[in-house]
């Protein structure tokens, strides 16, 4: 048996529960038959005239213990929902583009996925000649199909790009204003933190400078968090929960002066925009952003077609046996009140369409330009736009965002005023940021930028 020491100890839970669930039924059979086997052996020595004799209490006890083993087996298998699989000797690839470019990035992808053979990873690039998509790994551990441009991933914080774009769109339509206080869009019974008379405005939420805190991870369900399918379970983030939270916190800096990276702030922005539009976040986003851009598979709630193409988040087990691995799905728990922070799922094709719209300047040209315009400076040299980070490079302004949702990872970037962009999506915790930056550098070198 070989082991993968680079994996965290929490992955041992996957293997332990999976093996327990598989071995307990065999233990149940042994426990059930044991009294009868013992009686048969004893009858050979005692030569009982009536044949083997099994006491009623012993038979009842064996049935009870066997039933308990079967119950525990079912419980552990439900708790981990294991997927046993044997990867191919070579990586599975799907390519809708230049085979030579695919071959050039394959070693970098392989280096990321060697210890995570359950991973599905998709790379998409934008060039003047068109979009290209390359898929690596397997969309599902139960099948050999490779992911492609239509494979659906959770995109985590990449959602905030769409929330910022929605704000720019609604400002353009005079539904809201950038400097509008957040409190004006909430019920009168809700209070929002104020620092020395300075209110939090919508633009502060969209640039992570509201002063609101980041949300803590799921610390209030420690028992469930040990089980991969339920590790993201949390109390429902209802409107009441959000309003109670806002009314109970303070901010320590004037809004607009400090970068806080608050997912609470971006989630609140999505909520107040849906109140301003008198519809749900998903409905207003679909109407104002997705439909004009032609994004068919960017949603909070998965459509039946999206569900069929979902690359489920996976957590690897620990170790392998004769080439067999075990992994466990990590369940997606759709957000309620904070969908604007990290609640979207999307595909490489949709995200490439978004990048190409930024590069081409249509549709929604002025709205897209406004959403990527740098508005404030953060420590470390980057500027902040509406849901985007902006870096000044020798080639121009690099606009980028990354995100995580459970085990899934995402990265997208493009050169403002240039002709190239990249999208990387994965359903396992691999460093897609590093891969995306390397690919973008190759694209820039090839384009002469």
GROMACS .gro file of C-alpha atoms in nm, residues 20-444:
model
  425
   20UNK     CA    1  -1.499   0.061   0.771
   21UNK     CA    2  -1.814   0.064   0.559
   22UNK     CA    3  -1.675  -0.211   0.336
   23UNK     CA    4  -1.540  -0.440   0.610
   24UNK     CA    5  -1.827  -0.424   0.858
   25UNK     CA    6  -2.065  -0.635   0.641
   26UNK     CA    7  -1.804  -0.913   0.640
   27UNK     CA    8  -1.771  -0.876   1.017
   28UNK     CA    9  -2.150  -0.899   1.043
   29UNK     CA   10  -2.152  -1.230   0.853
   30UNK     CA   11  -1.877  -1.372   1.077
   31UNK     CA   12  -2.054  -1.256   1.394
   32UNK     CA   13  -2.384  -1.405   1.278
   33UNK     CA   14  -2.233  -1.744   1.186
   34UNK     CA   15  -1.989  -1.768   1.477
   35UNK     CA   16  -2.223  -1.943   1.729
   36UNK     CA   17  -2.318  -2.199   1.467
   37UNK     CA   18  -1.956  -2.263   1.369
   38UNK     CA   19  -1.853  -2.302   1.731
   39UNK     CA   20  -2.143  -2.540   1.793
   40UNK     CA   21  -2.051  -2.746   1.486
   41UNK     CA   22  -1.690  -2.780   1.598
   42UNK     CA   23  -1.788  -2.874   1.955
   43UNK     CA   24  -2.032  -3.136   1.830
   44UNK     CA   25  -1.748  -3.313   1.649
   45UNK     CA   26  -1.564  -3.363   1.980
   46UNK     CA   27  -1.865  -3.432   2.200
   47UNK     CA   28  -2.046  -3.646   1.939
   48UNK     CA   29  -2.382  -3.501   2.043
   49UNK     CA   30  -2.658  -3.735   1.924
   50UNK     CA   31  -2.883  -3.446   1.833
   51UNK     CA   32  -2.621  -3.267   1.624
   52UNK     CA   33  -2.484  -2.917   1.683
   53UNK     CA   34  -2.670  -2.723   1.953
   54UNK     CA   35  -2.685  -2.343   1.961
   55UNK     CA   36  -2.821  -2.174   2.270
   56UNK     CA   37  -3.107  -1.936   2.208
   57UNK     CA   38  -2.932  -1.650   2.390
   58UNK     CA   39  -2.615  -1.698   2.183
   59UNK     CA   40  -2.812  -1.698   1.857
   60UNK     CA   41  -3.005  -1.386   1.958
   61UNK     CA   42  -2.687  -1.209   2.065
   62UNK     CA   43  -2.514  -1.288   1.736
   63UNK     CA   44  -2.811  -1.152   1.540
   64UNK     CA   45  -2.809  -0.831   1.741
   65UNK     CA   46  -2.436  -0.775   1.695
   66UNK     CA   47  -2.458  -0.857   1.324
   67UNK     CA   48  -2.744  -0.610   1.283
   68UNK     CA   49  -2.541  -0.344   1.463
   69UNK     CA   50  -2.247  -0.404   1.228
   70UNK     CA   51  -2.471  -0.368   0.924
   71UNK     CA   52  -2.624  -0.050   1.066
   72UNK     CA   53  -2.280   0.101   1.132
   73UNK     CA   54  -2.168   0.000   0.783
   74UNK     CA   55  -2.463   0.178   0.625
   75UNK     CA   56  -2.403   0.481   0.848
   76UNK     CA   57  -2.035   0.515   0.754
   77UNK     CA   58  -2.103   0.469   0.383
   78UNK     CA   59  -2.372   0.736   0.391
   79UNK     CA   60  -2.142   0.963   0.591
   80UNK     CA   61  -1.860   0.947   0.337
   81UNK     CA   62  -2.036   0.835   0.014
   82UNK     CA   63  -1.708   0.692  -0.116
   83UNK     CA   64  -1.611   0.673  -0.480
   84UNK     CA   65  -1.358   0.404  -0.563
   85UNK     CA   66  -1.177   0.454  -0.890
   86UNK     CA   67  -0.868   0.357  -1.083
   87UNK     CA   68  -0.720   0.638  -1.295
   88UNK     CA   69  -0.590   0.571  -1.640
   89UNK     CA   70  -0.217   0.535  -1.690
   90UNK     CA   71  -0.218   0.866  -1.879
   91UNK     CA   72  -0.428   1.176  -1.821
   92UNK     CA   73  -0.751   1.211  -2.014
   93UNK     CA   74  -0.763   1.523  -2.229
   94UNK     CA   75  -1.028   1.706  -2.421
   95UNK     CA   76  -0.906   1.971  -2.659
   96UNK     CA   77  -1.095   2.223  -2.867
   97UNK     CA   78  -0.790   2.405  -2.988
   98UNK     CA   79  -0.423   2.389  -3.073
   99UNK     CA   80  -0.276   2.047  -2.979
  100UNK     CA   81   0.073   2.197  -2.947
  101UNK     CA   82  -0.048   2.449  -2.688
  102UNK     CA   83  -0.225   2.170  -2.502
  103UNK     CA   84   0.096   1.970  -2.496
  104UNK     CA   85   0.288   2.271  -2.365
  105UNK     CA   86   0.062   2.315  -2.062
  106UNK     CA   87   0.007   1.946  -1.989
  107UNK     CA   88   0.322   1.907  -1.771
  108UNK     CA   89   0.214   2.198  -1.550
  109UNK     CA   90  -0.132   2.048  -1.512
  110UNK     CA   91   0.011   1.705  -1.441
  111UNK     CA   92   0.231   1.848  -1.167
  112UNK     CA   93  -0.080   1.987  -0.995
  113UNK     CA   94  -0.297   1.678  -1.025
  114UNK     CA   95  -0.047   1.398  -0.958
  115UNK     CA   96  -0.152   1.376  -0.592
  116UNK     CA   97  -0.519   1.439  -0.672
  117UNK     CA   98  -0.611   1.188  -0.944
  118UNK     CA   99  -0.981   1.259  -0.883
  119UNK     CA  100  -0.946   1.618  -1.007
  120UNK     CA  101  -1.120   1.764  -1.309
  121UNK     CA  102  -0.943   2.071  -1.446
  122UNK     CA  103  -1.036   2.292  -1.740
  123UNK     CA  104  -0.818   2.559  -1.900
  124UNK     CA  105  -0.974   2.814  -2.134
  125UNK     CA  106  -0.790   3.083  -2.327
  126UNK     CA  107  -0.898   3.387  -2.527
  127UNK     CA  108  -0.691   3.490  -2.830
  128UNK     CA  109  -0.763   3.698  -3.138
  129UNK     CA  110  -0.802   3.373  -3.331
  130UNK     CA  111  -1.081   3.257  -3.098
  131UNK     CA  112  -1.145   3.073  -2.773
  132UNK     CA  113  -0.978   2.743  -2.694
  133UNK     CA  114  -1.065   2.498  -2.416
  134UNK     CA  115  -0.854   2.213  -2.280
  135UNK     CA  116  -0.981   1.957  -2.029
  136UNK     CA  117  -0.770   1.737  -1.802
  137UNK     CA  118  -0.855   1.458  -1.565
  138UNK     CA  119  -1.206   1.322  -1.527
  139UNK     CA  120  -1.536   1.499  -1.478
  140UNK     CA  121  -1.649   1.222  -1.246
  141UNK     CA  122  -1.452   0.952  -1.065
  142UNK     CA  123  -1.720   0.703  -1.169
  143UNK     CA  124  -1.651   0.759  -1.539
  144UNK     CA  125  -1.365   0.828  -1.776
  145UNK     CA  126  -1.523   1.130  -1.945
  146UNK     CA  127  -1.296   1.435  -1.948
  147UNK     CA  128  -1.427   1.781  -1.856
  148UNK     CA  129  -1.481   2.036  -2.132
  149UNK     CA  130  -1.604   2.389  -2.187
  150UNK     CA  131  -1.959   2.295  -2.087
  151UNK     CA  132  -1.859   2.130  -1.758
  152UNK     CA  133  -2.012   2.317  -1.465
  153UNK     CA  134  -1.796   2.417  -1.167
  154UNK     CA  135  -1.858   2.611  -0.850
  155UNK     CA  136  -1.669   2.937  -0.902
  156UNK     CA  137  -1.663   3.074  -0.546
  157UNK     CA  138  -1.533   3.432  -0.526
  158UNK     CA  139  -1.542   3.469  -0.905
  159UNK     CA  140  -1.911   3.535  -0.832
  160UNK     CA  141  -1.806   3.879  -0.705
  161UNK     CA  142  -1.706   3.983  -1.058
  162UNK     CA  143  -2.068   3.932  -1.159
  163UNK     CA  144  -2.201   4.114  -0.852
  164UNK     CA  145  -1.977   4.412  -0.929
  165UNK     CA  146  -2.088   4.407  -1.293
  166UNK     CA  147  -2.451   4.396  -1.182
  167UNK     CA  148  -2.393   4.705  -0.967
  168UNK     CA  149  -2.239   4.891  -1.262
  169UNK     CA  150  -2.533   4.788  -1.480
  170UNK     CA  151  -2.795   4.907  -1.229
  171UNK     CA  152  -2.610   5.236  -1.179
  172UNK     CA  153  -2.610   5.287  -1.555
  173UNK     CA  154  -2.987   5.233  -1.555
  174UNK     CA  155  -3.030   5.477  -1.262
  175UNK     CA  156  -3.179   5.210  -1.038
  176UNK     CA  157  -2.912   5.276  -0.771
  177UNK     CA  158  -2.615   5.507  -0.727
  178UNK     CA  159  -2.251   5.422  -0.650
  179UNK     CA  160  -2.244   5.652  -0.348
  180UNK     CA  161  -2.587   5.546  -0.224
  181UNK     CA  162  -2.586   5.446   0.145
  182UNK     CA  163  -2.656   5.077   0.197
  183UNK     CA  164  -2.903   5.163   0.474
  184UNK     CA  165  -3.135   5.332   0.222
  185UNK     CA  166  -3.201   4.995   0.055
  186UNK     CA  167  -3.274   4.800   0.375
  187UNK     CA  168  -3.584   4.789   0.595
  188UNK     CA  169  -3.620   5.062   0.856
  189UNK     CA  170  -3.583   4.806   1.134
  190UNK     CA  171  -3.228   4.715   1.024
  191UNK     CA  172  -2.921   4.906   1.137
  192UNK     CA  173  -2.591   4.918   0.945
  193UNK     CA  174  -2.258   5.008   1.108
  194UNK     CA  175  -2.147   5.372   1.069
  195UNK     CA  176  -1.802   5.510   1.146
  196UNK     CA  177  -1.804   5.862   1.290
  197UNK     CA  178  -2.106   5.958   1.085
  198UNK     CA  179  -1.974   5.810   0.758
  199UNK     CA  180  -2.216   5.552   0.615
  200UNK     CA  181  -2.124   5.245   0.411
  201UNK     CA  182  -2.201   5.301   0.043
  202UNK     CA  183  -2.263   5.052  -0.236
  203UNK     CA  184  -1.923   5.122  -0.393
  204UNK     CA  185  -1.755   5.034  -0.063
  205UNK     CA  186  -1.918   4.691  -0.067
  206UNK     CA  187  -1.810   4.630  -0.428
  207UNK     CA  188  -1.446   4.724  -0.359
  208UNK     CA  189  -1.407   4.534  -0.031
  209UNK     CA  190  -1.358   4.856   0.165
  210UNK     CA  191  -1.673   4.871   0.376
  211UNK     CA  192  -1.500   4.774   0.699
  212UNK     CA  193  -1.737   4.479   0.744
  213UNK     CA  194  -1.569   4.158   0.862
  214UNK     CA  195  -1.511   3.841   0.673
  215UNK     CA  196  -1.743   3.558   0.760
  216UNK     CA  197  -1.594   3.285   0.976
  217UNK     CA  198  -1.589   2.933   0.830
  218UNK     CA  199  -1.845   2.680   0.942
  219UNK     CA  200  -1.742   2.668   1.304
  220UNK     CA  201  -2.080   2.589   1.451
  221UNK     CA  202  -2.122   2.240   1.304
  222UNK     CA  203  -1.800   2.062   1.414
  223UNK     CA  204  -1.952   1.711   1.406
  224UNK     CA  205  -2.078   1.740   1.050
  225UNK     CA  206  -1.760   1.913   0.933
  226UNK     CA  207  -1.567   1.589   0.992
  227UNK     CA  208  -1.773   1.414   0.724
  228UNK     CA  209  -1.683   1.525   0.368
  229UNK     CA  210  -2.034   1.530   0.216
  230UNK     CA  211  -2.154   1.749   0.503
  231UNK     CA  212  -1.836   1.949   0.569
  232UNK     CA  213  -1.992   2.264   0.423
  233UNK     CA  214  -2.319   2.236   0.610
  234UNK     CA  215  -2.414   2.550   0.797
  235UNK     CA  216  -2.721   2.720   0.939
  236UNK     CA  217  -2.924   2.881   0.665
  237UNK     CA  218  -2.811   3.235   0.589
  238UNK     CA  219  -3.159   3.384   0.591
  239UNK     CA  220  -3.247   3.751   0.566
  240UNK     CA  221  -3.320   3.758   0.938
  241UNK     CA  222  -2.976   3.612   1.009
  242UNK     CA  223  -2.816   3.879   0.787
  243UNK     CA  224  -3.011   4.164   0.945
  244UNK     CA  225  -2.934   4.045   1.298
  245UNK     CA  226  -2.565   4.021   1.210
  246UNK     CA  227  -2.553   4.372   1.063
  247UNK     CA  228  -2.721   4.511   1.372
  248UNK     CA  229  -2.470   4.350   1.606
  249UNK     CA  230  -2.132   4.449   1.457
  250UNK     CA  231  -1.919   4.764   1.441
  251UNK     CA  232  -1.656   4.883   1.194
  252UNK     CA  233  -1.315   5.018   1.298
  253UNK     CA  234  -1.219   5.226   0.994
  254UNK     CA  235  -1.388   5.488   0.776
  255UNK     CA  236  -1.558   5.316   0.480
  256UNK     CA  237  -1.350   5.332   0.165
  257UNK     CA  238  -1.011   5.362   0.337
  258UNK     CA  239  -0.905   5.003   0.406
  259UNK     CA  240  -0.918   4.683   0.203
  260UNK     CA  241  -1.105   4.423   0.410
  261UNK     CA  242  -1.178   4.141   0.163
  262UNK     CA  243  -1.521   4.103   0.320
  263UNK     CA  244  -1.737   3.832   0.168
  264UNK     CA  245  -2.009   3.958   0.401
  265UNK     CA  246  -1.990   4.295   0.229
  266UNK     CA  247  -2.015   4.148  -0.121
  267UNK     CA  248  -2.299   3.920  -0.012
  268UNK     CA  249  -2.478   4.221   0.134
  269UNK     CA  250  -2.432   4.403  -0.197
  270UNK     CA  251  -2.604   4.121  -0.382
  271UNK     CA  252  -2.888   4.133  -0.130
  272UNK     CA  253  -2.951   4.509  -0.153
  273UNK     CA  254  -2.935   4.495  -0.534
  274UNK     CA  255  -3.209   4.234  -0.536
  275UNK     CA  256  -3.414   4.455  -0.304
  276UNK     CA  257  -3.361   4.750  -0.537
  277UNK     CA  258  -3.470   4.542  -0.836
  278UNK     CA  259  -3.761   4.382  -0.647
  279UNK     CA  260  -3.652   4.036  -0.758
  280UNK     CA  261  -3.406   3.768  -0.652
  281UNK     CA  262  -3.031   3.807  -0.701
  282UNK     CA  263  -3.030   3.527  -0.956
  283UNK     CA  264  -3.326   3.670  -1.149
  284UNK     CA  265  -3.186   4.022  -1.175
  285UNK     CA  266  -2.839   3.890  -1.263
  286UNK     CA  267  -2.984   3.671  -1.536
  287UNK     CA  268  -3.188   3.957  -1.678
  288UNK     CA  269  -2.928   4.234  -1.660
  289UNK     CA  270  -2.602   4.047  -1.718
  290UNK     CA  271  -2.630   3.684  -1.828
  291UNK     CA  272  -2.887   3.725  -2.103
  292UNK     CA  273  -2.722   4.029  -2.270
  293UNK     CA  274  -2.386   3.851  -2.265
  294UNK     CA  275  -2.528   3.514  -2.373
  295UNK     CA  276  -2.425   3.326  -2.058
  296UNK     CA  277  -2.651   3.020  -2.049
  297UNK     CA  278  -2.487   2.827  -1.766
  298UNK     CA  279  -2.408   3.086  -1.500
  299UNK     CA  280  -2.661   3.039  -1.223
  300UNK     CA  281  -2.707   3.001  -0.847
  301UNK     CA  282  -2.963   2.724  -0.875
  302UNK     CA  283  -2.854   2.455  -1.119
  303UNK     CA  284  -3.078   2.386  -1.414
  304UNK     CA  285  -3.133   2.018  -1.506
  305UNK     CA  286  -2.885   2.056  -1.793
  306UNK     CA  287  -2.623   2.212  -1.563
  307UNK     CA  288  -2.672   1.938  -1.305
  308UNK     CA  289  -2.593   1.676  -1.569
  309UNK     CA  290  -2.262   1.850  -1.646
  310UNK     CA  291  -2.159   1.932  -1.289
  311UNK     CA  292  -1.802   1.849  -1.185
  312UNK     CA  293  -1.880   1.766  -0.823
  313UNK     CA  294  -1.627   1.888  -0.570
  314UNK     CA  295  -1.411   1.596  -0.451
  315UNK     CA  296  -1.189   1.525  -0.152
  316UNK     CA  297  -0.925   1.258  -0.194
  317UNK     CA  298  -0.881   0.974   0.049
  318UNK     CA  299  -0.541   0.884   0.192
  319UNK     CA  300  -0.334   0.622   0.014
  320UNK     CA  301  -0.396   0.375  -0.267
  321UNK     CA  302  -0.401   0.000  -0.313
  322UNK     CA  303  -0.292  -0.164  -0.638
  323UNK     CA  304  -0.378   0.155  -0.826
  324UNK     CA  305  -0.720   0.196  -0.663
  325UNK     CA  306  -0.801   0.525  -0.493
  326UNK     CA  307  -1.092   0.650  -0.287
  327UNK     CA  308  -1.249   0.995  -0.294
  328UNK     CA  309  -1.558   1.148  -0.146
  329UNK     CA  310  -1.793   1.410  -0.292
  330UNK     CA  311  -1.817   1.739  -0.103
  331UNK     CA  312  -2.177   1.851  -0.110
  332UNK     CA  313  -2.273   2.194  -0.241
  333UNK     CA  314  -2.493   2.391  -0.004
  334UNK     CA  315  -2.638   2.680  -0.209
  335UNK     CA  316  -2.627   3.011  -0.019
  336UNK     CA  317  -2.942   3.201   0.056
  337UNK     CA  318  -2.893   3.559   0.169
  338UNK     CA  319  -2.528   3.585   0.051
  339UNK     CA  320  -2.543   3.443  -0.301
  340UNK     CA  321  -2.369   3.755  -0.433
  341UNK     CA  322  -2.048   3.663  -0.250
  342UNK     CA  323  -1.976   3.312  -0.376
  343UNK     CA  324  -2.298   3.143  -0.482
  344UNK     CA  325  -2.260   3.103  -0.860
  345UNK     CA  326  -2.177   2.803  -1.072
  346UNK     CA  327  -2.050   2.850  -1.425
  347UNK     CA  328  -1.854   2.697  -1.713
  348UNK     CA  329  -1.529   2.779  -1.888
  349UNK     CA  330  -1.725   2.870  -2.201
  350UNK     CA  331  -1.937   3.126  -2.015
  351UNK     CA  332  -1.638   3.281  -1.840
  352UNK     CA  333  -1.446   3.302  -2.167
  353UNK     CA  334  -1.747   3.479  -2.319
  354UNK     CA  335  -1.731   3.730  -2.034
  355UNK     CA  336  -1.358   3.790  -2.089
  356UNK     CA  337  -1.403   3.828  -2.463
  357UNK     CA  338  -1.677   4.086  -2.402
  358UNK     CA  339  -1.431   4.283  -2.185
  359UNK     CA  340  -1.162   4.262  -2.452
  360UNK     CA  341  -1.392   4.338  -2.745
  361UNK     CA  342  -1.591   4.610  -2.570
  362UNK     CA  343  -1.935   4.466  -2.648
  363UNK     CA  344  -2.201   4.388  -2.553
  364UNK     CA  345  -2.251   4.601  -2.239
  365UNK     CA  346  -1.932   4.782  -2.337
  366UNK     CA  347  -1.961   5.088  -2.112
  367UNK     CA  348  -2.084   4.878  -1.820
  368UNK     CA  349  -1.795   4.636  -1.853
  369UNK     CA  350  -1.546   4.921  -1.873
  370UNK     CA  351  -1.691   5.079  -1.561
  371UNK     CA  352  -1.676   4.750  -1.370
  372UNK     CA  353  -1.303   4.701  -1.434
  373UNK     CA  354  -1.197   5.062  -1.373
  374UNK     CA  355  -0.956   5.083  -1.078
  375UNK     CA  356  -1.112   5.276  -0.791
  376UNK     CA  357  -0.888   5.232  -0.489
  377UNK     CA  358  -0.537   5.120  -0.406
  378UNK     CA  359  -0.455   4.833  -0.172
  379UNK     CA  360  -0.137   4.739   0.009
  380UNK     CA  361   0.093   4.530  -0.210
  381UNK     CA  362   0.061   4.729  -0.530
  382UNK     CA  363  -0.276   4.614  -0.665
  383UNK     CA  364  -0.575   4.834  -0.735
  384UNK     CA  365  -0.935   4.734  -0.678
  385UNK     CA  366  -1.224   4.760  -0.925
  386UNK     CA  367  -1.582   4.637  -0.888
  387UNK     CA  368  -1.515   4.275  -0.795
  388UNK     CA  369  -1.180   4.273  -0.978
  389UNK     CA  370  -0.816   4.323  -0.880
  390UNK     CA  371  -0.607   4.534  -1.118
  391UNK     CA  372  -0.228   4.514  -1.140
  392UNK     CA  373   0.003   4.735  -1.343
  393UNK     CA  374   0.247   4.524  -1.545
  394UNK     CA  375   0.497   4.601  -1.824
  395UNK     CA  376   0.237   4.472  -2.069
  396UNK     CA  377  -0.049   4.685  -1.933
  397UNK     CA  378  -0.322   4.654  -1.671
  398UNK     CA  379  -0.381   4.294  -1.566
  399UNK     CA  380  -0.739   4.241  -1.444
  400UNK     CA  381  -0.791   3.925  -1.241
  401UNK     CA  382  -0.991   3.742  -0.977
  402UNK     CA  383  -0.967   3.405  -0.808
  403UNK     CA  384  -1.192   3.205  -0.582
  404UNK     CA  385  -1.263   2.891  -0.385
  405UNK     CA  386  -1.586   2.711  -0.304
  406UNK     CA  387  -1.529   2.409  -0.082
  407UNK     CA  388  -1.267   2.203  -0.267
  408UNK     CA  389  -1.329   2.378  -0.601
  409UNK     CA  390  -1.093   2.646  -0.730
  410UNK     CA  391  -1.113   2.911  -1.003
  411UNK     CA  392  -0.896   3.180  -1.162
  412UNK     CA  393  -0.954   3.419  -1.451
  413UNK     CA  394  -0.755   3.710  -1.584
  414UNK     CA  395  -0.714   3.924  -1.894
  415UNK     CA  396  -0.498   4.211  -2.013
  416UNK     CA  397  -0.706   4.529  -2.029
  417UNK     CA  398  -0.667   4.673  -2.376
  418UNK     CA  399  -0.489   4.356  -2.487
  419UNK     CA  400  -0.607   4.053  -2.676
  420UNK     CA  401  -0.559   3.758  -2.441
  421UNK     CA  402  -0.720   3.610  -2.132
  422UNK     CA  403  -0.729   3.285  -1.936
  423UNK     CA  404  -0.974   3.085  -1.725
  424UNK     CA  405  -0.881   2.789  -1.505
  425UNK     CA  406  -1.141   2.585  -1.314
  426UNK     CA  407  -1.096   2.276  -1.095
  427UNK     CA  408  -1.313   2.066  -0.865
  428UNK     CA  409  -1.027   1.988  -0.625
  429UNK     CA  410  -0.792   2.209  -0.417
  430UNK     CA  411  -0.508   2.263  -0.664
  431UNK     CA  412  -0.316   2.588  -0.727
  432UNK     CA  413  -0.503   2.718  -1.030
  433UNK     CA  414  -0.367   3.071  -0.968
  434UNK     CA  415  -0.011   2.966  -1.044
  435UNK     CA  416  -0.119   2.766  -1.348
  436UNK     CA  417  -0.331   3.054  -1.480
  437UNK     CA  418  -0.046   3.305  -1.443
  438UNK     CA  419   0.197   3.077  -1.627
  439UNK     CA  420  -0.046   3.026  -1.912
  440UNK     CA  421  -0.119   3.397  -1.936
  441UNK     CA  422   0.254   3.475  -1.951
  442UNK     CA  423   0.287   3.231  -2.243
  443UNK     CA  424  -0.004   3.396  -2.421
  444UNK     CA  425   0.148   3.740  -2.368
   0.00000   0.00000   0.00000
